[in-house]
Coordinates of N, CA and C in Angstrom, one line a residue:
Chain A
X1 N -200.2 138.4 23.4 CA -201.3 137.5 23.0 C -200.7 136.3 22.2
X2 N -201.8 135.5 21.9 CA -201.2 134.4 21.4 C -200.8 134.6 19.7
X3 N -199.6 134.0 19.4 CA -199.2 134.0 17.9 C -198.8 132.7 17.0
X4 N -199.4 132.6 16.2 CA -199.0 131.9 15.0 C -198.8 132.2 14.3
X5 N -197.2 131.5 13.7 CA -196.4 132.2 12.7 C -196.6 131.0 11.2
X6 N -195.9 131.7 10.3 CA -196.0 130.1 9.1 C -194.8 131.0 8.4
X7 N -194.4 130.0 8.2 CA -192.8 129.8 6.6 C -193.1 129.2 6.3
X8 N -192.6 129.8 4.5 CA -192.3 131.3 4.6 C -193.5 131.9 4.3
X9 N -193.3 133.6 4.3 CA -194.5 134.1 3.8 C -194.8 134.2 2.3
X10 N -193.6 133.8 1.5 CA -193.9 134.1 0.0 C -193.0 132.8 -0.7
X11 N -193.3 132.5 -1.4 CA -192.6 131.2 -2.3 C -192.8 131.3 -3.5
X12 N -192.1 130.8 -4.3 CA -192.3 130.6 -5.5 C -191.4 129.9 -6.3
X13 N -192.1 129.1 -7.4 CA -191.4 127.4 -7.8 C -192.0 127.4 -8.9
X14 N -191.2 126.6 -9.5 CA -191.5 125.7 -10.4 C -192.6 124.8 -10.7
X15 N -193.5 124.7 -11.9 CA -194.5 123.7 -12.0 C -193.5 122.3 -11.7
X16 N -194.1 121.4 -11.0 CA -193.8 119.9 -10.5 C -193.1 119.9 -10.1
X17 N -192.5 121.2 -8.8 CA -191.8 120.8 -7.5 C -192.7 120.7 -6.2
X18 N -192.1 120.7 -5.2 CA -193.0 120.5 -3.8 C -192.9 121.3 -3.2
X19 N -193.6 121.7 -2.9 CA -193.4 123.2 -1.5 C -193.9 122.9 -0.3
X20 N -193.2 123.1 1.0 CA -193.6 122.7 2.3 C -193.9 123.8 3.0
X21 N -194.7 124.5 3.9 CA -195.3 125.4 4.6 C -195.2 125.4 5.7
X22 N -195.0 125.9 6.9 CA -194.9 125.4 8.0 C -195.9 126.3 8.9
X23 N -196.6 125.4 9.7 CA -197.4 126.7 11.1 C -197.1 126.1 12.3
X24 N -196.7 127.5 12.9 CA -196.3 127.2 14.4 C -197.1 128.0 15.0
X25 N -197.3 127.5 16.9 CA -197.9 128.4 17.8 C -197.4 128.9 18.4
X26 N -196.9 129.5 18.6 CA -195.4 130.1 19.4 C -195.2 130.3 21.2
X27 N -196.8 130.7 21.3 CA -196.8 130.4 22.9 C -198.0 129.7 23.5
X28 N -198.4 128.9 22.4 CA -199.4 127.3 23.0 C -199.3 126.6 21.9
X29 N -199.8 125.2 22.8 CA -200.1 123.9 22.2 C -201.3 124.5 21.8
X30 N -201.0 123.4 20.2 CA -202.5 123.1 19.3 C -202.7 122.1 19.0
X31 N -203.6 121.0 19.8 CA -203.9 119.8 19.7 C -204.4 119.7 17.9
X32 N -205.2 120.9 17.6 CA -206.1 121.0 16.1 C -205.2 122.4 15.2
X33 N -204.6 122.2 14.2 CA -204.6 123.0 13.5 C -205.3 122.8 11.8
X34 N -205.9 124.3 11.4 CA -206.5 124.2 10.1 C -206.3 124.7 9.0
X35 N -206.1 124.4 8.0 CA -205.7 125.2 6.5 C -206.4 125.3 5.6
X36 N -206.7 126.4 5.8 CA -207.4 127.9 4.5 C -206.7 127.7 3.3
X37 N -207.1 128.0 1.9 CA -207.2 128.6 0.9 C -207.7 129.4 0.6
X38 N -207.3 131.0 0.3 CA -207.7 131.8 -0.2 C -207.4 132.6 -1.9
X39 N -208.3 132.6 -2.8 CA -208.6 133.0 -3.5 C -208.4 134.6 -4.1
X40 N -207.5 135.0 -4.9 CA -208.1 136.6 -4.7 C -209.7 136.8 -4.7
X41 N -209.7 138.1 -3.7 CA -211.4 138.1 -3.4 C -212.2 137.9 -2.8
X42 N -211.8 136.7 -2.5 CA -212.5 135.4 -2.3 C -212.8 135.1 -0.5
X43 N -213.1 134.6 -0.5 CA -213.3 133.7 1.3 C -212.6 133.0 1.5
X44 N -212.1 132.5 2.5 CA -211.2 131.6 2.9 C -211.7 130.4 2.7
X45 N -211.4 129.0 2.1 CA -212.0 127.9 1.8 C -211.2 127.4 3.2
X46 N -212.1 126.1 3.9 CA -211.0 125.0 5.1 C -210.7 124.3 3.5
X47 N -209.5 123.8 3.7 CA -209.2 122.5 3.1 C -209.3 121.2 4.1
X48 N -208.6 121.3 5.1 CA -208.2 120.5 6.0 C -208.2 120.5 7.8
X49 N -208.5 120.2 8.5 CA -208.0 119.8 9.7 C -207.2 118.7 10.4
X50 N -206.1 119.7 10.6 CA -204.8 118.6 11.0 C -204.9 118.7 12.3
X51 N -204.6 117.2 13.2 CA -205.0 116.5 14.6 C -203.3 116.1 14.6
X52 N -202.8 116.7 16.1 CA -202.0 116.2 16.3 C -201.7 115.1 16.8
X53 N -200.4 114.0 15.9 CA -200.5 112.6 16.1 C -201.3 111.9 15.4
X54 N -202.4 112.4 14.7 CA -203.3 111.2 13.9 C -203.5 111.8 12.1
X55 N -204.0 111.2 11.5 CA -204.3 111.8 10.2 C -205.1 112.9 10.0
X56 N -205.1 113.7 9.0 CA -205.6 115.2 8.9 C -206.8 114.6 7.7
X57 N -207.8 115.5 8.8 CA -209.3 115.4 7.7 C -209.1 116.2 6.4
X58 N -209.4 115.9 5.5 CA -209.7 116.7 4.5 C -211.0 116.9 4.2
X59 N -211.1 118.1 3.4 CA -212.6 119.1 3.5 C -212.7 117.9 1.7
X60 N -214.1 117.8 1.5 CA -214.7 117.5 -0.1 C -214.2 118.1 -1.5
X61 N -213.6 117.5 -1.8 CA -212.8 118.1 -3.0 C -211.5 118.3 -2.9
X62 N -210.9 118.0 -1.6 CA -209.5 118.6 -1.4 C -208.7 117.2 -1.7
X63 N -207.7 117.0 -2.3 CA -206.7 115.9 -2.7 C -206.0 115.6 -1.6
X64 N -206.3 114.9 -0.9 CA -205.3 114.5 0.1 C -203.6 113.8 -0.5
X65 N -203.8 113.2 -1.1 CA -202.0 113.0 -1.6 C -201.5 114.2 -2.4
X66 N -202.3 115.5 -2.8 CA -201.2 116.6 -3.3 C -201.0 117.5 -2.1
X67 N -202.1 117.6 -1.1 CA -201.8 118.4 -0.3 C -201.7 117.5 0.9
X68 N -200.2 117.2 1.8 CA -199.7 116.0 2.6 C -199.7 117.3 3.6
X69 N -200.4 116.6 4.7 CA -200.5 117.5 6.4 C -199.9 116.8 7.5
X70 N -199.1 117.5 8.1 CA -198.3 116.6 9.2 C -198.6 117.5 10.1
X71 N -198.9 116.8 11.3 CA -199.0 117.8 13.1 C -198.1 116.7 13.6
X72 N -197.0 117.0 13.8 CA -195.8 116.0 14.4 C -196.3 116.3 16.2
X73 N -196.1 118.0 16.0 CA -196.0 118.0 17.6 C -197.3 119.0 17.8
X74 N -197.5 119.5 19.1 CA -198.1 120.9 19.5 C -197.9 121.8 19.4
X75 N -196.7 122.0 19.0 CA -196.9 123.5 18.1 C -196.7 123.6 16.2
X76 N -196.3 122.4 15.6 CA -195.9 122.4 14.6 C -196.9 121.5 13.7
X77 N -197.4 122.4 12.8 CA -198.3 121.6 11.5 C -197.3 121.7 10.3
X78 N -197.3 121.0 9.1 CA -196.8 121.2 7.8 C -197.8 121.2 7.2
X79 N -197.8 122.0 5.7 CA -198.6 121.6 4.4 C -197.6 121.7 3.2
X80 N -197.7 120.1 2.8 CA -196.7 120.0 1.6 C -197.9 120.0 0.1
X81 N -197.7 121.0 -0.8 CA -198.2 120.9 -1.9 C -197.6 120.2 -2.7
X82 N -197.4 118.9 -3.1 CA -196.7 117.8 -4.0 C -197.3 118.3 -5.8
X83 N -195.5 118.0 -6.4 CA -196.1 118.5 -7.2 C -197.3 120.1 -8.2
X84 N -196.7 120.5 -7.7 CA -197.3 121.9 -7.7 C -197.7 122.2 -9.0
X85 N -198.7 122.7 -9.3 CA -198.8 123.4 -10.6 C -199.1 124.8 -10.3
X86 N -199.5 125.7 -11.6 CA -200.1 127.1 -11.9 C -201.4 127.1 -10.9
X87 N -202.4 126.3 -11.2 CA -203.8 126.1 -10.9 C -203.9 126.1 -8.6
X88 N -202.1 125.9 -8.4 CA -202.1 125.5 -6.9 C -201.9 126.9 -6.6
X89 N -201.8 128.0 -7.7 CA -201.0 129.2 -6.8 C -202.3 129.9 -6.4
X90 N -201.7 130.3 -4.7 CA -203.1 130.9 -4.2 C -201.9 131.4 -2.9
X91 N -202.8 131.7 -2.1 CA -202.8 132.1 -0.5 C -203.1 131.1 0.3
X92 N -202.2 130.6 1.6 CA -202.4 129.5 2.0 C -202.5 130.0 4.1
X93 N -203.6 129.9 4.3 CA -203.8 130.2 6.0 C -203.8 129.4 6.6
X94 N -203.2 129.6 7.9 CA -203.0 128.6 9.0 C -204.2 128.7 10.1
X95 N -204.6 127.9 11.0 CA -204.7 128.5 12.5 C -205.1 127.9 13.2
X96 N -204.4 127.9 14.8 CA -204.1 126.6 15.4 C -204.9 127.2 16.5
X97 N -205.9 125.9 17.4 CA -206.4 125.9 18.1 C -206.1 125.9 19.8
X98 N -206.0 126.9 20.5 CA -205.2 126.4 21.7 C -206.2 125.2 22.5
X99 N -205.3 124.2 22.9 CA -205.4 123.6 23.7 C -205.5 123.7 24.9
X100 N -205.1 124.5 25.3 CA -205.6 125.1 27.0 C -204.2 124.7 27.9
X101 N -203.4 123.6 27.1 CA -202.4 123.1 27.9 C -201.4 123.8 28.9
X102 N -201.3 125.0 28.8 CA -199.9 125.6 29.2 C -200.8 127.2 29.2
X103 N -202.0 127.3 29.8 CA -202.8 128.7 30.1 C -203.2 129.0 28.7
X104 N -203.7 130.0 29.0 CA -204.3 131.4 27.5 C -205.9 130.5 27.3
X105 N -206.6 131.2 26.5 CA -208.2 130.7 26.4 C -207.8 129.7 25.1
X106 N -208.6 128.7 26.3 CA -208.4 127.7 25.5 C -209.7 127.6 24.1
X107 N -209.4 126.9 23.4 CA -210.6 126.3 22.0 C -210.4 127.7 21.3
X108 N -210.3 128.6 21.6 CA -209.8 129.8 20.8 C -208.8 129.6 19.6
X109 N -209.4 130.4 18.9 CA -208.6 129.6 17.4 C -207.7 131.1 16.4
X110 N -206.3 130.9 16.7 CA -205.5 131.9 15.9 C -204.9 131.8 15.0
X111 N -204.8 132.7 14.0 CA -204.7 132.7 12.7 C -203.3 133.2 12.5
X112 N -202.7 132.2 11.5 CA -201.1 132.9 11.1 C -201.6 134.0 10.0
X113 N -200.2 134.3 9.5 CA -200.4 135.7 8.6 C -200.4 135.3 7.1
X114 N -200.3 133.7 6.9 CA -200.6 133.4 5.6 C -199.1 133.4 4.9
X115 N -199.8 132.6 4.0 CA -198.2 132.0 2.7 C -198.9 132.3 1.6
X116 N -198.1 133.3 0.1 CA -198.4 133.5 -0.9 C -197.7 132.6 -1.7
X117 N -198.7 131.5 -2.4 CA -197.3 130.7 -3.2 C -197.5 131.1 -4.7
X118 N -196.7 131.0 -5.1 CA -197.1 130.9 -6.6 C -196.4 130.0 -7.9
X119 N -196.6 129.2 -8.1 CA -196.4 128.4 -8.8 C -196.6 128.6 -10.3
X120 N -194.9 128.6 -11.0 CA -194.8 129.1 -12.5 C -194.8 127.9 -13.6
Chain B
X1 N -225.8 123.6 2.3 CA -224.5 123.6 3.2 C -224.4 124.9 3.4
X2 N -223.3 125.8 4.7 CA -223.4 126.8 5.5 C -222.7 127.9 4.0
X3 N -223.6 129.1 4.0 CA -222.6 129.9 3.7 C -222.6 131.6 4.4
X4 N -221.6 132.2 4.0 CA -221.8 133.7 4.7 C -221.5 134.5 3.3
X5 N -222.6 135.6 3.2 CA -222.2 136.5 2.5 C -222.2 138.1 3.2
X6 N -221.3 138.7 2.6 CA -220.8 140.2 3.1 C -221.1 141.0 1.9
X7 N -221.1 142.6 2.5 CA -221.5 142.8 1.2 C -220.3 143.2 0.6
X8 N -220.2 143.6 -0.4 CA -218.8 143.7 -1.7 C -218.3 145.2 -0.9
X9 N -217.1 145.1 -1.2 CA -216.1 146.2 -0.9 C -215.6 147.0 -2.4
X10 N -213.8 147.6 -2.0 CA -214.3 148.0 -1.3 C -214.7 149.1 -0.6
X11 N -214.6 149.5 1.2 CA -215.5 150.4 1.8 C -214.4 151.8 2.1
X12 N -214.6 153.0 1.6 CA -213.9 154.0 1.9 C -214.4 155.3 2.5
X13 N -213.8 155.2 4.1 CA -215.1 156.3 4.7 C -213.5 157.4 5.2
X14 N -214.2 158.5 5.8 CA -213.2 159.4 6.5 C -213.5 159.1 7.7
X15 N -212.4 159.5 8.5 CA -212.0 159.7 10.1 C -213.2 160.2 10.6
X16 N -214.1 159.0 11.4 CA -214.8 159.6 12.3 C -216.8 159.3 11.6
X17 N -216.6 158.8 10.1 CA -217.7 158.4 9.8 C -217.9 157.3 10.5
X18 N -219.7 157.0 10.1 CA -220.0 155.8 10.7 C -220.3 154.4 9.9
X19 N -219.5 153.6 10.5 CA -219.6 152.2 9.2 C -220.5 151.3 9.6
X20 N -221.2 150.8 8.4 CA -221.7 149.4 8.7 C -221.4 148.5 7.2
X21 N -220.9 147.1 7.8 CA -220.5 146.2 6.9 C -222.0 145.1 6.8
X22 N -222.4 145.1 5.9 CA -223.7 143.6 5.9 C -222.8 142.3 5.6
X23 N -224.0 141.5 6.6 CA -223.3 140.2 6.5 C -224.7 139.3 6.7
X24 N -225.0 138.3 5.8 CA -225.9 136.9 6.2 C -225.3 136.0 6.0
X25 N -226.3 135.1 6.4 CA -225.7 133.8 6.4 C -227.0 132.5 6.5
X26 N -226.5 131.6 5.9 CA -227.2 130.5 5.5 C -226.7 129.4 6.4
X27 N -227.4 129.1 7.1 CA -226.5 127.4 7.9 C -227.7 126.2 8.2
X28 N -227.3 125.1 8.4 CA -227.9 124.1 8.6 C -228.4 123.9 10.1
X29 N -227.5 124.4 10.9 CA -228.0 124.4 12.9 C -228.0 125.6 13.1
X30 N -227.7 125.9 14.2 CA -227.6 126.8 14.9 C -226.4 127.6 15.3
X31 N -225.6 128.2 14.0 CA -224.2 128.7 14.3 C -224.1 129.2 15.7
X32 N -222.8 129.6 15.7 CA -222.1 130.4 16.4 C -221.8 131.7 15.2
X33 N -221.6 132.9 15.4 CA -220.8 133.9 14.6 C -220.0 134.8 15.1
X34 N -219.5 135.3 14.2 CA -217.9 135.6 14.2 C -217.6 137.2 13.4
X35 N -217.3 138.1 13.9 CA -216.1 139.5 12.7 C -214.7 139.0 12.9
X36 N -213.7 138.6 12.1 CA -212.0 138.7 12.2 C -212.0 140.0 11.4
X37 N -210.6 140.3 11.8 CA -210.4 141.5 11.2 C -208.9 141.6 11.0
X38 N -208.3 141.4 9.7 CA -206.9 141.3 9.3 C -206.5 142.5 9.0
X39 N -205.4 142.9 9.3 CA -204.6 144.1 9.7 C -203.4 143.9 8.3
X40 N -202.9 145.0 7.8 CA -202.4 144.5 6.8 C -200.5 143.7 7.0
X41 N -200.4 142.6 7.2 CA -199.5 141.9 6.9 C -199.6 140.7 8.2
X42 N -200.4 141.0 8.7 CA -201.4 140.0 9.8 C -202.1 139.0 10.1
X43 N -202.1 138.0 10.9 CA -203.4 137.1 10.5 C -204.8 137.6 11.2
X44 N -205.3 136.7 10.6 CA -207.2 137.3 11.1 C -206.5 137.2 12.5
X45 N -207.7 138.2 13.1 CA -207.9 138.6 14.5 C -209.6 138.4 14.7
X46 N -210.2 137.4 15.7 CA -211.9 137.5 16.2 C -211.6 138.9 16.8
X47 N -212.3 139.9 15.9 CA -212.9 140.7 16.5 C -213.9 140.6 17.6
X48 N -214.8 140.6 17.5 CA -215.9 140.0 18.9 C -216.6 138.4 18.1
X49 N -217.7 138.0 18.5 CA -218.8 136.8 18.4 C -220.1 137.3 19.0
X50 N -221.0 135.8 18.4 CA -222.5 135.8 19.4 C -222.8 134.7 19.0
X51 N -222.9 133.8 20.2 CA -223.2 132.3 20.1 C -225.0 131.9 20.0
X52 N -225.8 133.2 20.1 CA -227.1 132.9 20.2 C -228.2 134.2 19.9
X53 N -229.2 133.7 19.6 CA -229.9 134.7 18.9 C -230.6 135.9 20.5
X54 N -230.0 137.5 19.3 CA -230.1 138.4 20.0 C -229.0 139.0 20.8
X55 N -227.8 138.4 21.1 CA -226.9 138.6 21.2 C -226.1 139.5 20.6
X56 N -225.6 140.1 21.4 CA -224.2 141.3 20.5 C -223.6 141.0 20.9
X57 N -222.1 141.0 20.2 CA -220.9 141.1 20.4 C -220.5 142.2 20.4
X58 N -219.2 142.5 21.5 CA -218.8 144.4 20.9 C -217.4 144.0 21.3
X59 N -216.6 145.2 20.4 CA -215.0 145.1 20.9 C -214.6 146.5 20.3
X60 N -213.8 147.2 21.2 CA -212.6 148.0 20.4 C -213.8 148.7 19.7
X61 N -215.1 148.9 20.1 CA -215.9 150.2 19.5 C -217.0 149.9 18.8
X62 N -216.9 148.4 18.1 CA -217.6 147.5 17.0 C -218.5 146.7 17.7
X63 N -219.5 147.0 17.0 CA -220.5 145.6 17.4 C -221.6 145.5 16.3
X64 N -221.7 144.0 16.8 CA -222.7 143.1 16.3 C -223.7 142.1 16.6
X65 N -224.8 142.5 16.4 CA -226.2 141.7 16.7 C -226.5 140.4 15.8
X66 N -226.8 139.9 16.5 CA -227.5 138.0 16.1 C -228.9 137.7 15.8
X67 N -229.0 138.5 14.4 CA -230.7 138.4 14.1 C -230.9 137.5 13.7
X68 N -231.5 136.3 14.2 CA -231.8 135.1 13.9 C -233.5 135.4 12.6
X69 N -234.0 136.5 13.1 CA -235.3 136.2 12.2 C -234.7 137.0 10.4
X70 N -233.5 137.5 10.5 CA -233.4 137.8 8.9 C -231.9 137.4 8.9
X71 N -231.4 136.5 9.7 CA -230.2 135.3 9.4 C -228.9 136.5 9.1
X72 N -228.8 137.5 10.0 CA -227.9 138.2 9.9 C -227.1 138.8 10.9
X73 N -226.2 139.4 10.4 CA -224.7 140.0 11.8 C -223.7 141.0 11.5
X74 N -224.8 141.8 10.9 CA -224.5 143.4 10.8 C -223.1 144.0 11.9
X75 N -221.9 144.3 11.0 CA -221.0 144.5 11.7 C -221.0 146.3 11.4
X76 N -221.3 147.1 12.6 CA -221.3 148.7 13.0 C -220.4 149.3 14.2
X77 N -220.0 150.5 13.8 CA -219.2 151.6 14.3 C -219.5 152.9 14.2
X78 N -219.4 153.2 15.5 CA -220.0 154.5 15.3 C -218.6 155.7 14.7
X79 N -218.0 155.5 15.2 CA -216.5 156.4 14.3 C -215.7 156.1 14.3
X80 N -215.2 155.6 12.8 CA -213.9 154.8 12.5 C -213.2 155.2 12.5
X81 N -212.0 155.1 12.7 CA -210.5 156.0 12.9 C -209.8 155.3 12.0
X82 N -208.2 156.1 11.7 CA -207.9 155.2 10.5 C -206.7 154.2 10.5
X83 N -206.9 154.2 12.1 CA -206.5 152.8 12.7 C -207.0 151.7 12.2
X84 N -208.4 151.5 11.7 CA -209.0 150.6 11.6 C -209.0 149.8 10.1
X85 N -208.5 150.6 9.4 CA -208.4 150.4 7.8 C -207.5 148.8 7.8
X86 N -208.2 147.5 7.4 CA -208.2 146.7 7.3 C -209.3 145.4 6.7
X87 N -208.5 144.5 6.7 CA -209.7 144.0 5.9 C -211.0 143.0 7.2
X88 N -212.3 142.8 6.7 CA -213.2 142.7 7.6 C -214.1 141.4 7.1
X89 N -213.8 140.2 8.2 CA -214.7 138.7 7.7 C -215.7 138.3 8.5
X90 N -216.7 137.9 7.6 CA -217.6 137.6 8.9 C -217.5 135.7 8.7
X91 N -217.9 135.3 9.6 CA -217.5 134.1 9.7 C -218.8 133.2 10.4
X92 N -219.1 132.0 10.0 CA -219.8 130.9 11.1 C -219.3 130.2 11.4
X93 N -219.7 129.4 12.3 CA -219.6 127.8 13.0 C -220.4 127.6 13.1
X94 N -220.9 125.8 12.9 CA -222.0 125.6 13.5 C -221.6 124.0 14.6
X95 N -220.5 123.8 14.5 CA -218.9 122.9 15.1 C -220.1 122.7 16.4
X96 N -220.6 121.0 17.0 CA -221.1 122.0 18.1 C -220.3 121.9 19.6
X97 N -220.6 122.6 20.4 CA -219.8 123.2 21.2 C -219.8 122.9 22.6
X98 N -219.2 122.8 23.6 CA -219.5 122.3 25.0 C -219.2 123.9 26.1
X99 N -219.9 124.3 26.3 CA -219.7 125.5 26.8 C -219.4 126.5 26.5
X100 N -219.7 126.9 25.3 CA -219.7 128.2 24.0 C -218.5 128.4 23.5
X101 N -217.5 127.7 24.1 CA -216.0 128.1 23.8 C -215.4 127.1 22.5
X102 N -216.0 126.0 22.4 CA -215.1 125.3 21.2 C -215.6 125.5 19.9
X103 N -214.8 126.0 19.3 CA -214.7 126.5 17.9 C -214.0 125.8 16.7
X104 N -214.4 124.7 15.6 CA -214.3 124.2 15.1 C -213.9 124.6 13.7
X105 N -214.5 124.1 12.6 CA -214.5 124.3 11.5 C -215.4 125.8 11.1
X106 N -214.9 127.0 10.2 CA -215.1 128.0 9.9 C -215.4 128.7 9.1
X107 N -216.5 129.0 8.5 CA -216.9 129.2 7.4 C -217.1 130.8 7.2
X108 N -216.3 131.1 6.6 CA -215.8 132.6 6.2 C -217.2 133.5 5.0
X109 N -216.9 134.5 5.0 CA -217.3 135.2 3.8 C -216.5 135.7 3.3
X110 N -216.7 136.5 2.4 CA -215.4 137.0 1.3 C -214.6 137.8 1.3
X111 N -215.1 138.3 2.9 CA -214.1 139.5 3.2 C -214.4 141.0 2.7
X112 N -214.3 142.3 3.5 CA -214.9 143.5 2.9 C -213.7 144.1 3.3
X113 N -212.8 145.0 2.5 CA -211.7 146.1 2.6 C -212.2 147.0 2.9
X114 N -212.1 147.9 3.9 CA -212.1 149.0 4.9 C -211.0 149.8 4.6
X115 N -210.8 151.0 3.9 CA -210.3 152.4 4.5 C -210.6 153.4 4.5
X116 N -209.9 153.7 5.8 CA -210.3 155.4 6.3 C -209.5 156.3 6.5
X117 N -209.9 157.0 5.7 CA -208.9 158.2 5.2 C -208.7 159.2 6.4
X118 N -207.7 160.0 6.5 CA -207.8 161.3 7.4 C -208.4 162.0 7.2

């Protein structure tokens, strides 16, 4: 089946460094990929939808210059947390939408296994 | 604005009881809905959906009905194995759609922890 992966699964840094995240699809294109915050306990919040080639929406309340989203290609999204504090450390979910391009059901939407960051 | 609630976890049954997870939800149109089901070190998995009222979804044993008149999507099994011990989200869309298949933006609930013992 279809998979998306993210690096790394665990990080951890320094208040006011950067951390970069990566989600891949591994056997489709994702014209749309999305990124979750999760909370302990909690629900998955969207932060964002990243469009490959164009700029990534951001969800109400979400900081677009701390959290920088790149979809360079079809299989590859980034989330850079700029600047990091304590208040950034959470759980961070991927999941990329297939595109239909290259078979498998398309608009179907798969989830990576998640990044624990934590920020000291 | 859309939300989903589940009920609190979490849920600890033995091999072979019968589960039901509650789930409502609040939305502005006419969602779509959703069970994922994360496996421990996994990403969510769509368990089944139901794009319309009255509708069930089933999969792998589970199913779920689309009560539009008490805004809910009761996720049931009739006997859990302890294969299934994972965590359990119910989810909407209300993204709208061009032939039931496009699935947009996702609005989660809080998720309910499932295990089942031997």
């Amino acid at each position: 089946g279809a998979v998306v992966s993210q690096h790394p699964s665990r990080v951890i840094c320094k208040s006011g460094t950067s951390v970069k995240i990566e989600c891949r699809s591994l056997d489709f294109q994702a014209t749309t990929m999305f990124w979750y915050r999760q909370f302990p306990k909690q629900s998955l919040m969207l932060m964002a939808t990243s469009n490959e080639g164009s700029k990534a929406t951001y969800e109400q309340g979400v900081e677009k210059d701390k959290f920088l989203i790149n979809h360079a290609s079809l299989t590859l999204s980034t989330l850079t947390v700029t600047s990091a504090h304590p208040e950034d450390s959470s759980f961070y979910i991927c999941s990329a939408k297939n595109a239909g391009l290259a078979g498998g059901k398309r608009d179907t939407q798969y989830f990576g296994p998640g990044t624990r960051l934590t920020v000291l | 604005g859309d939300s989903v609630t589940q009920m609190e976890g979490p849920v600890t049954l033995s091999e072979e009881a019968f589960l039901t997870i509650n789930c409502t939800y609040t939305a502005t149109g006419y969602p779509s809905l959703f069970w994922y089901v994360q496996y421990p070190g996994e990403g969510l998995q769509l368990l089944l959906k139901a794009t319309k009222a009255d509708d069930k979804g089933s999969n792998k044993g589970f199913e779920a009905t689309y009560r539009k008149e008490t805004t809910s999507f009761h996720l049931e099994k009739g006997s859990v194995q302890v294969s299934d011990s994972a965590v359990y989200f119910c989810a909407l869309t209300t993204t709208p759609n061009a032939g039931g298949t496009s699935y947009g933006k996702l609005t989660f609930g809080q998720g309910t922890i499932l295990t089942v013992h031997p």
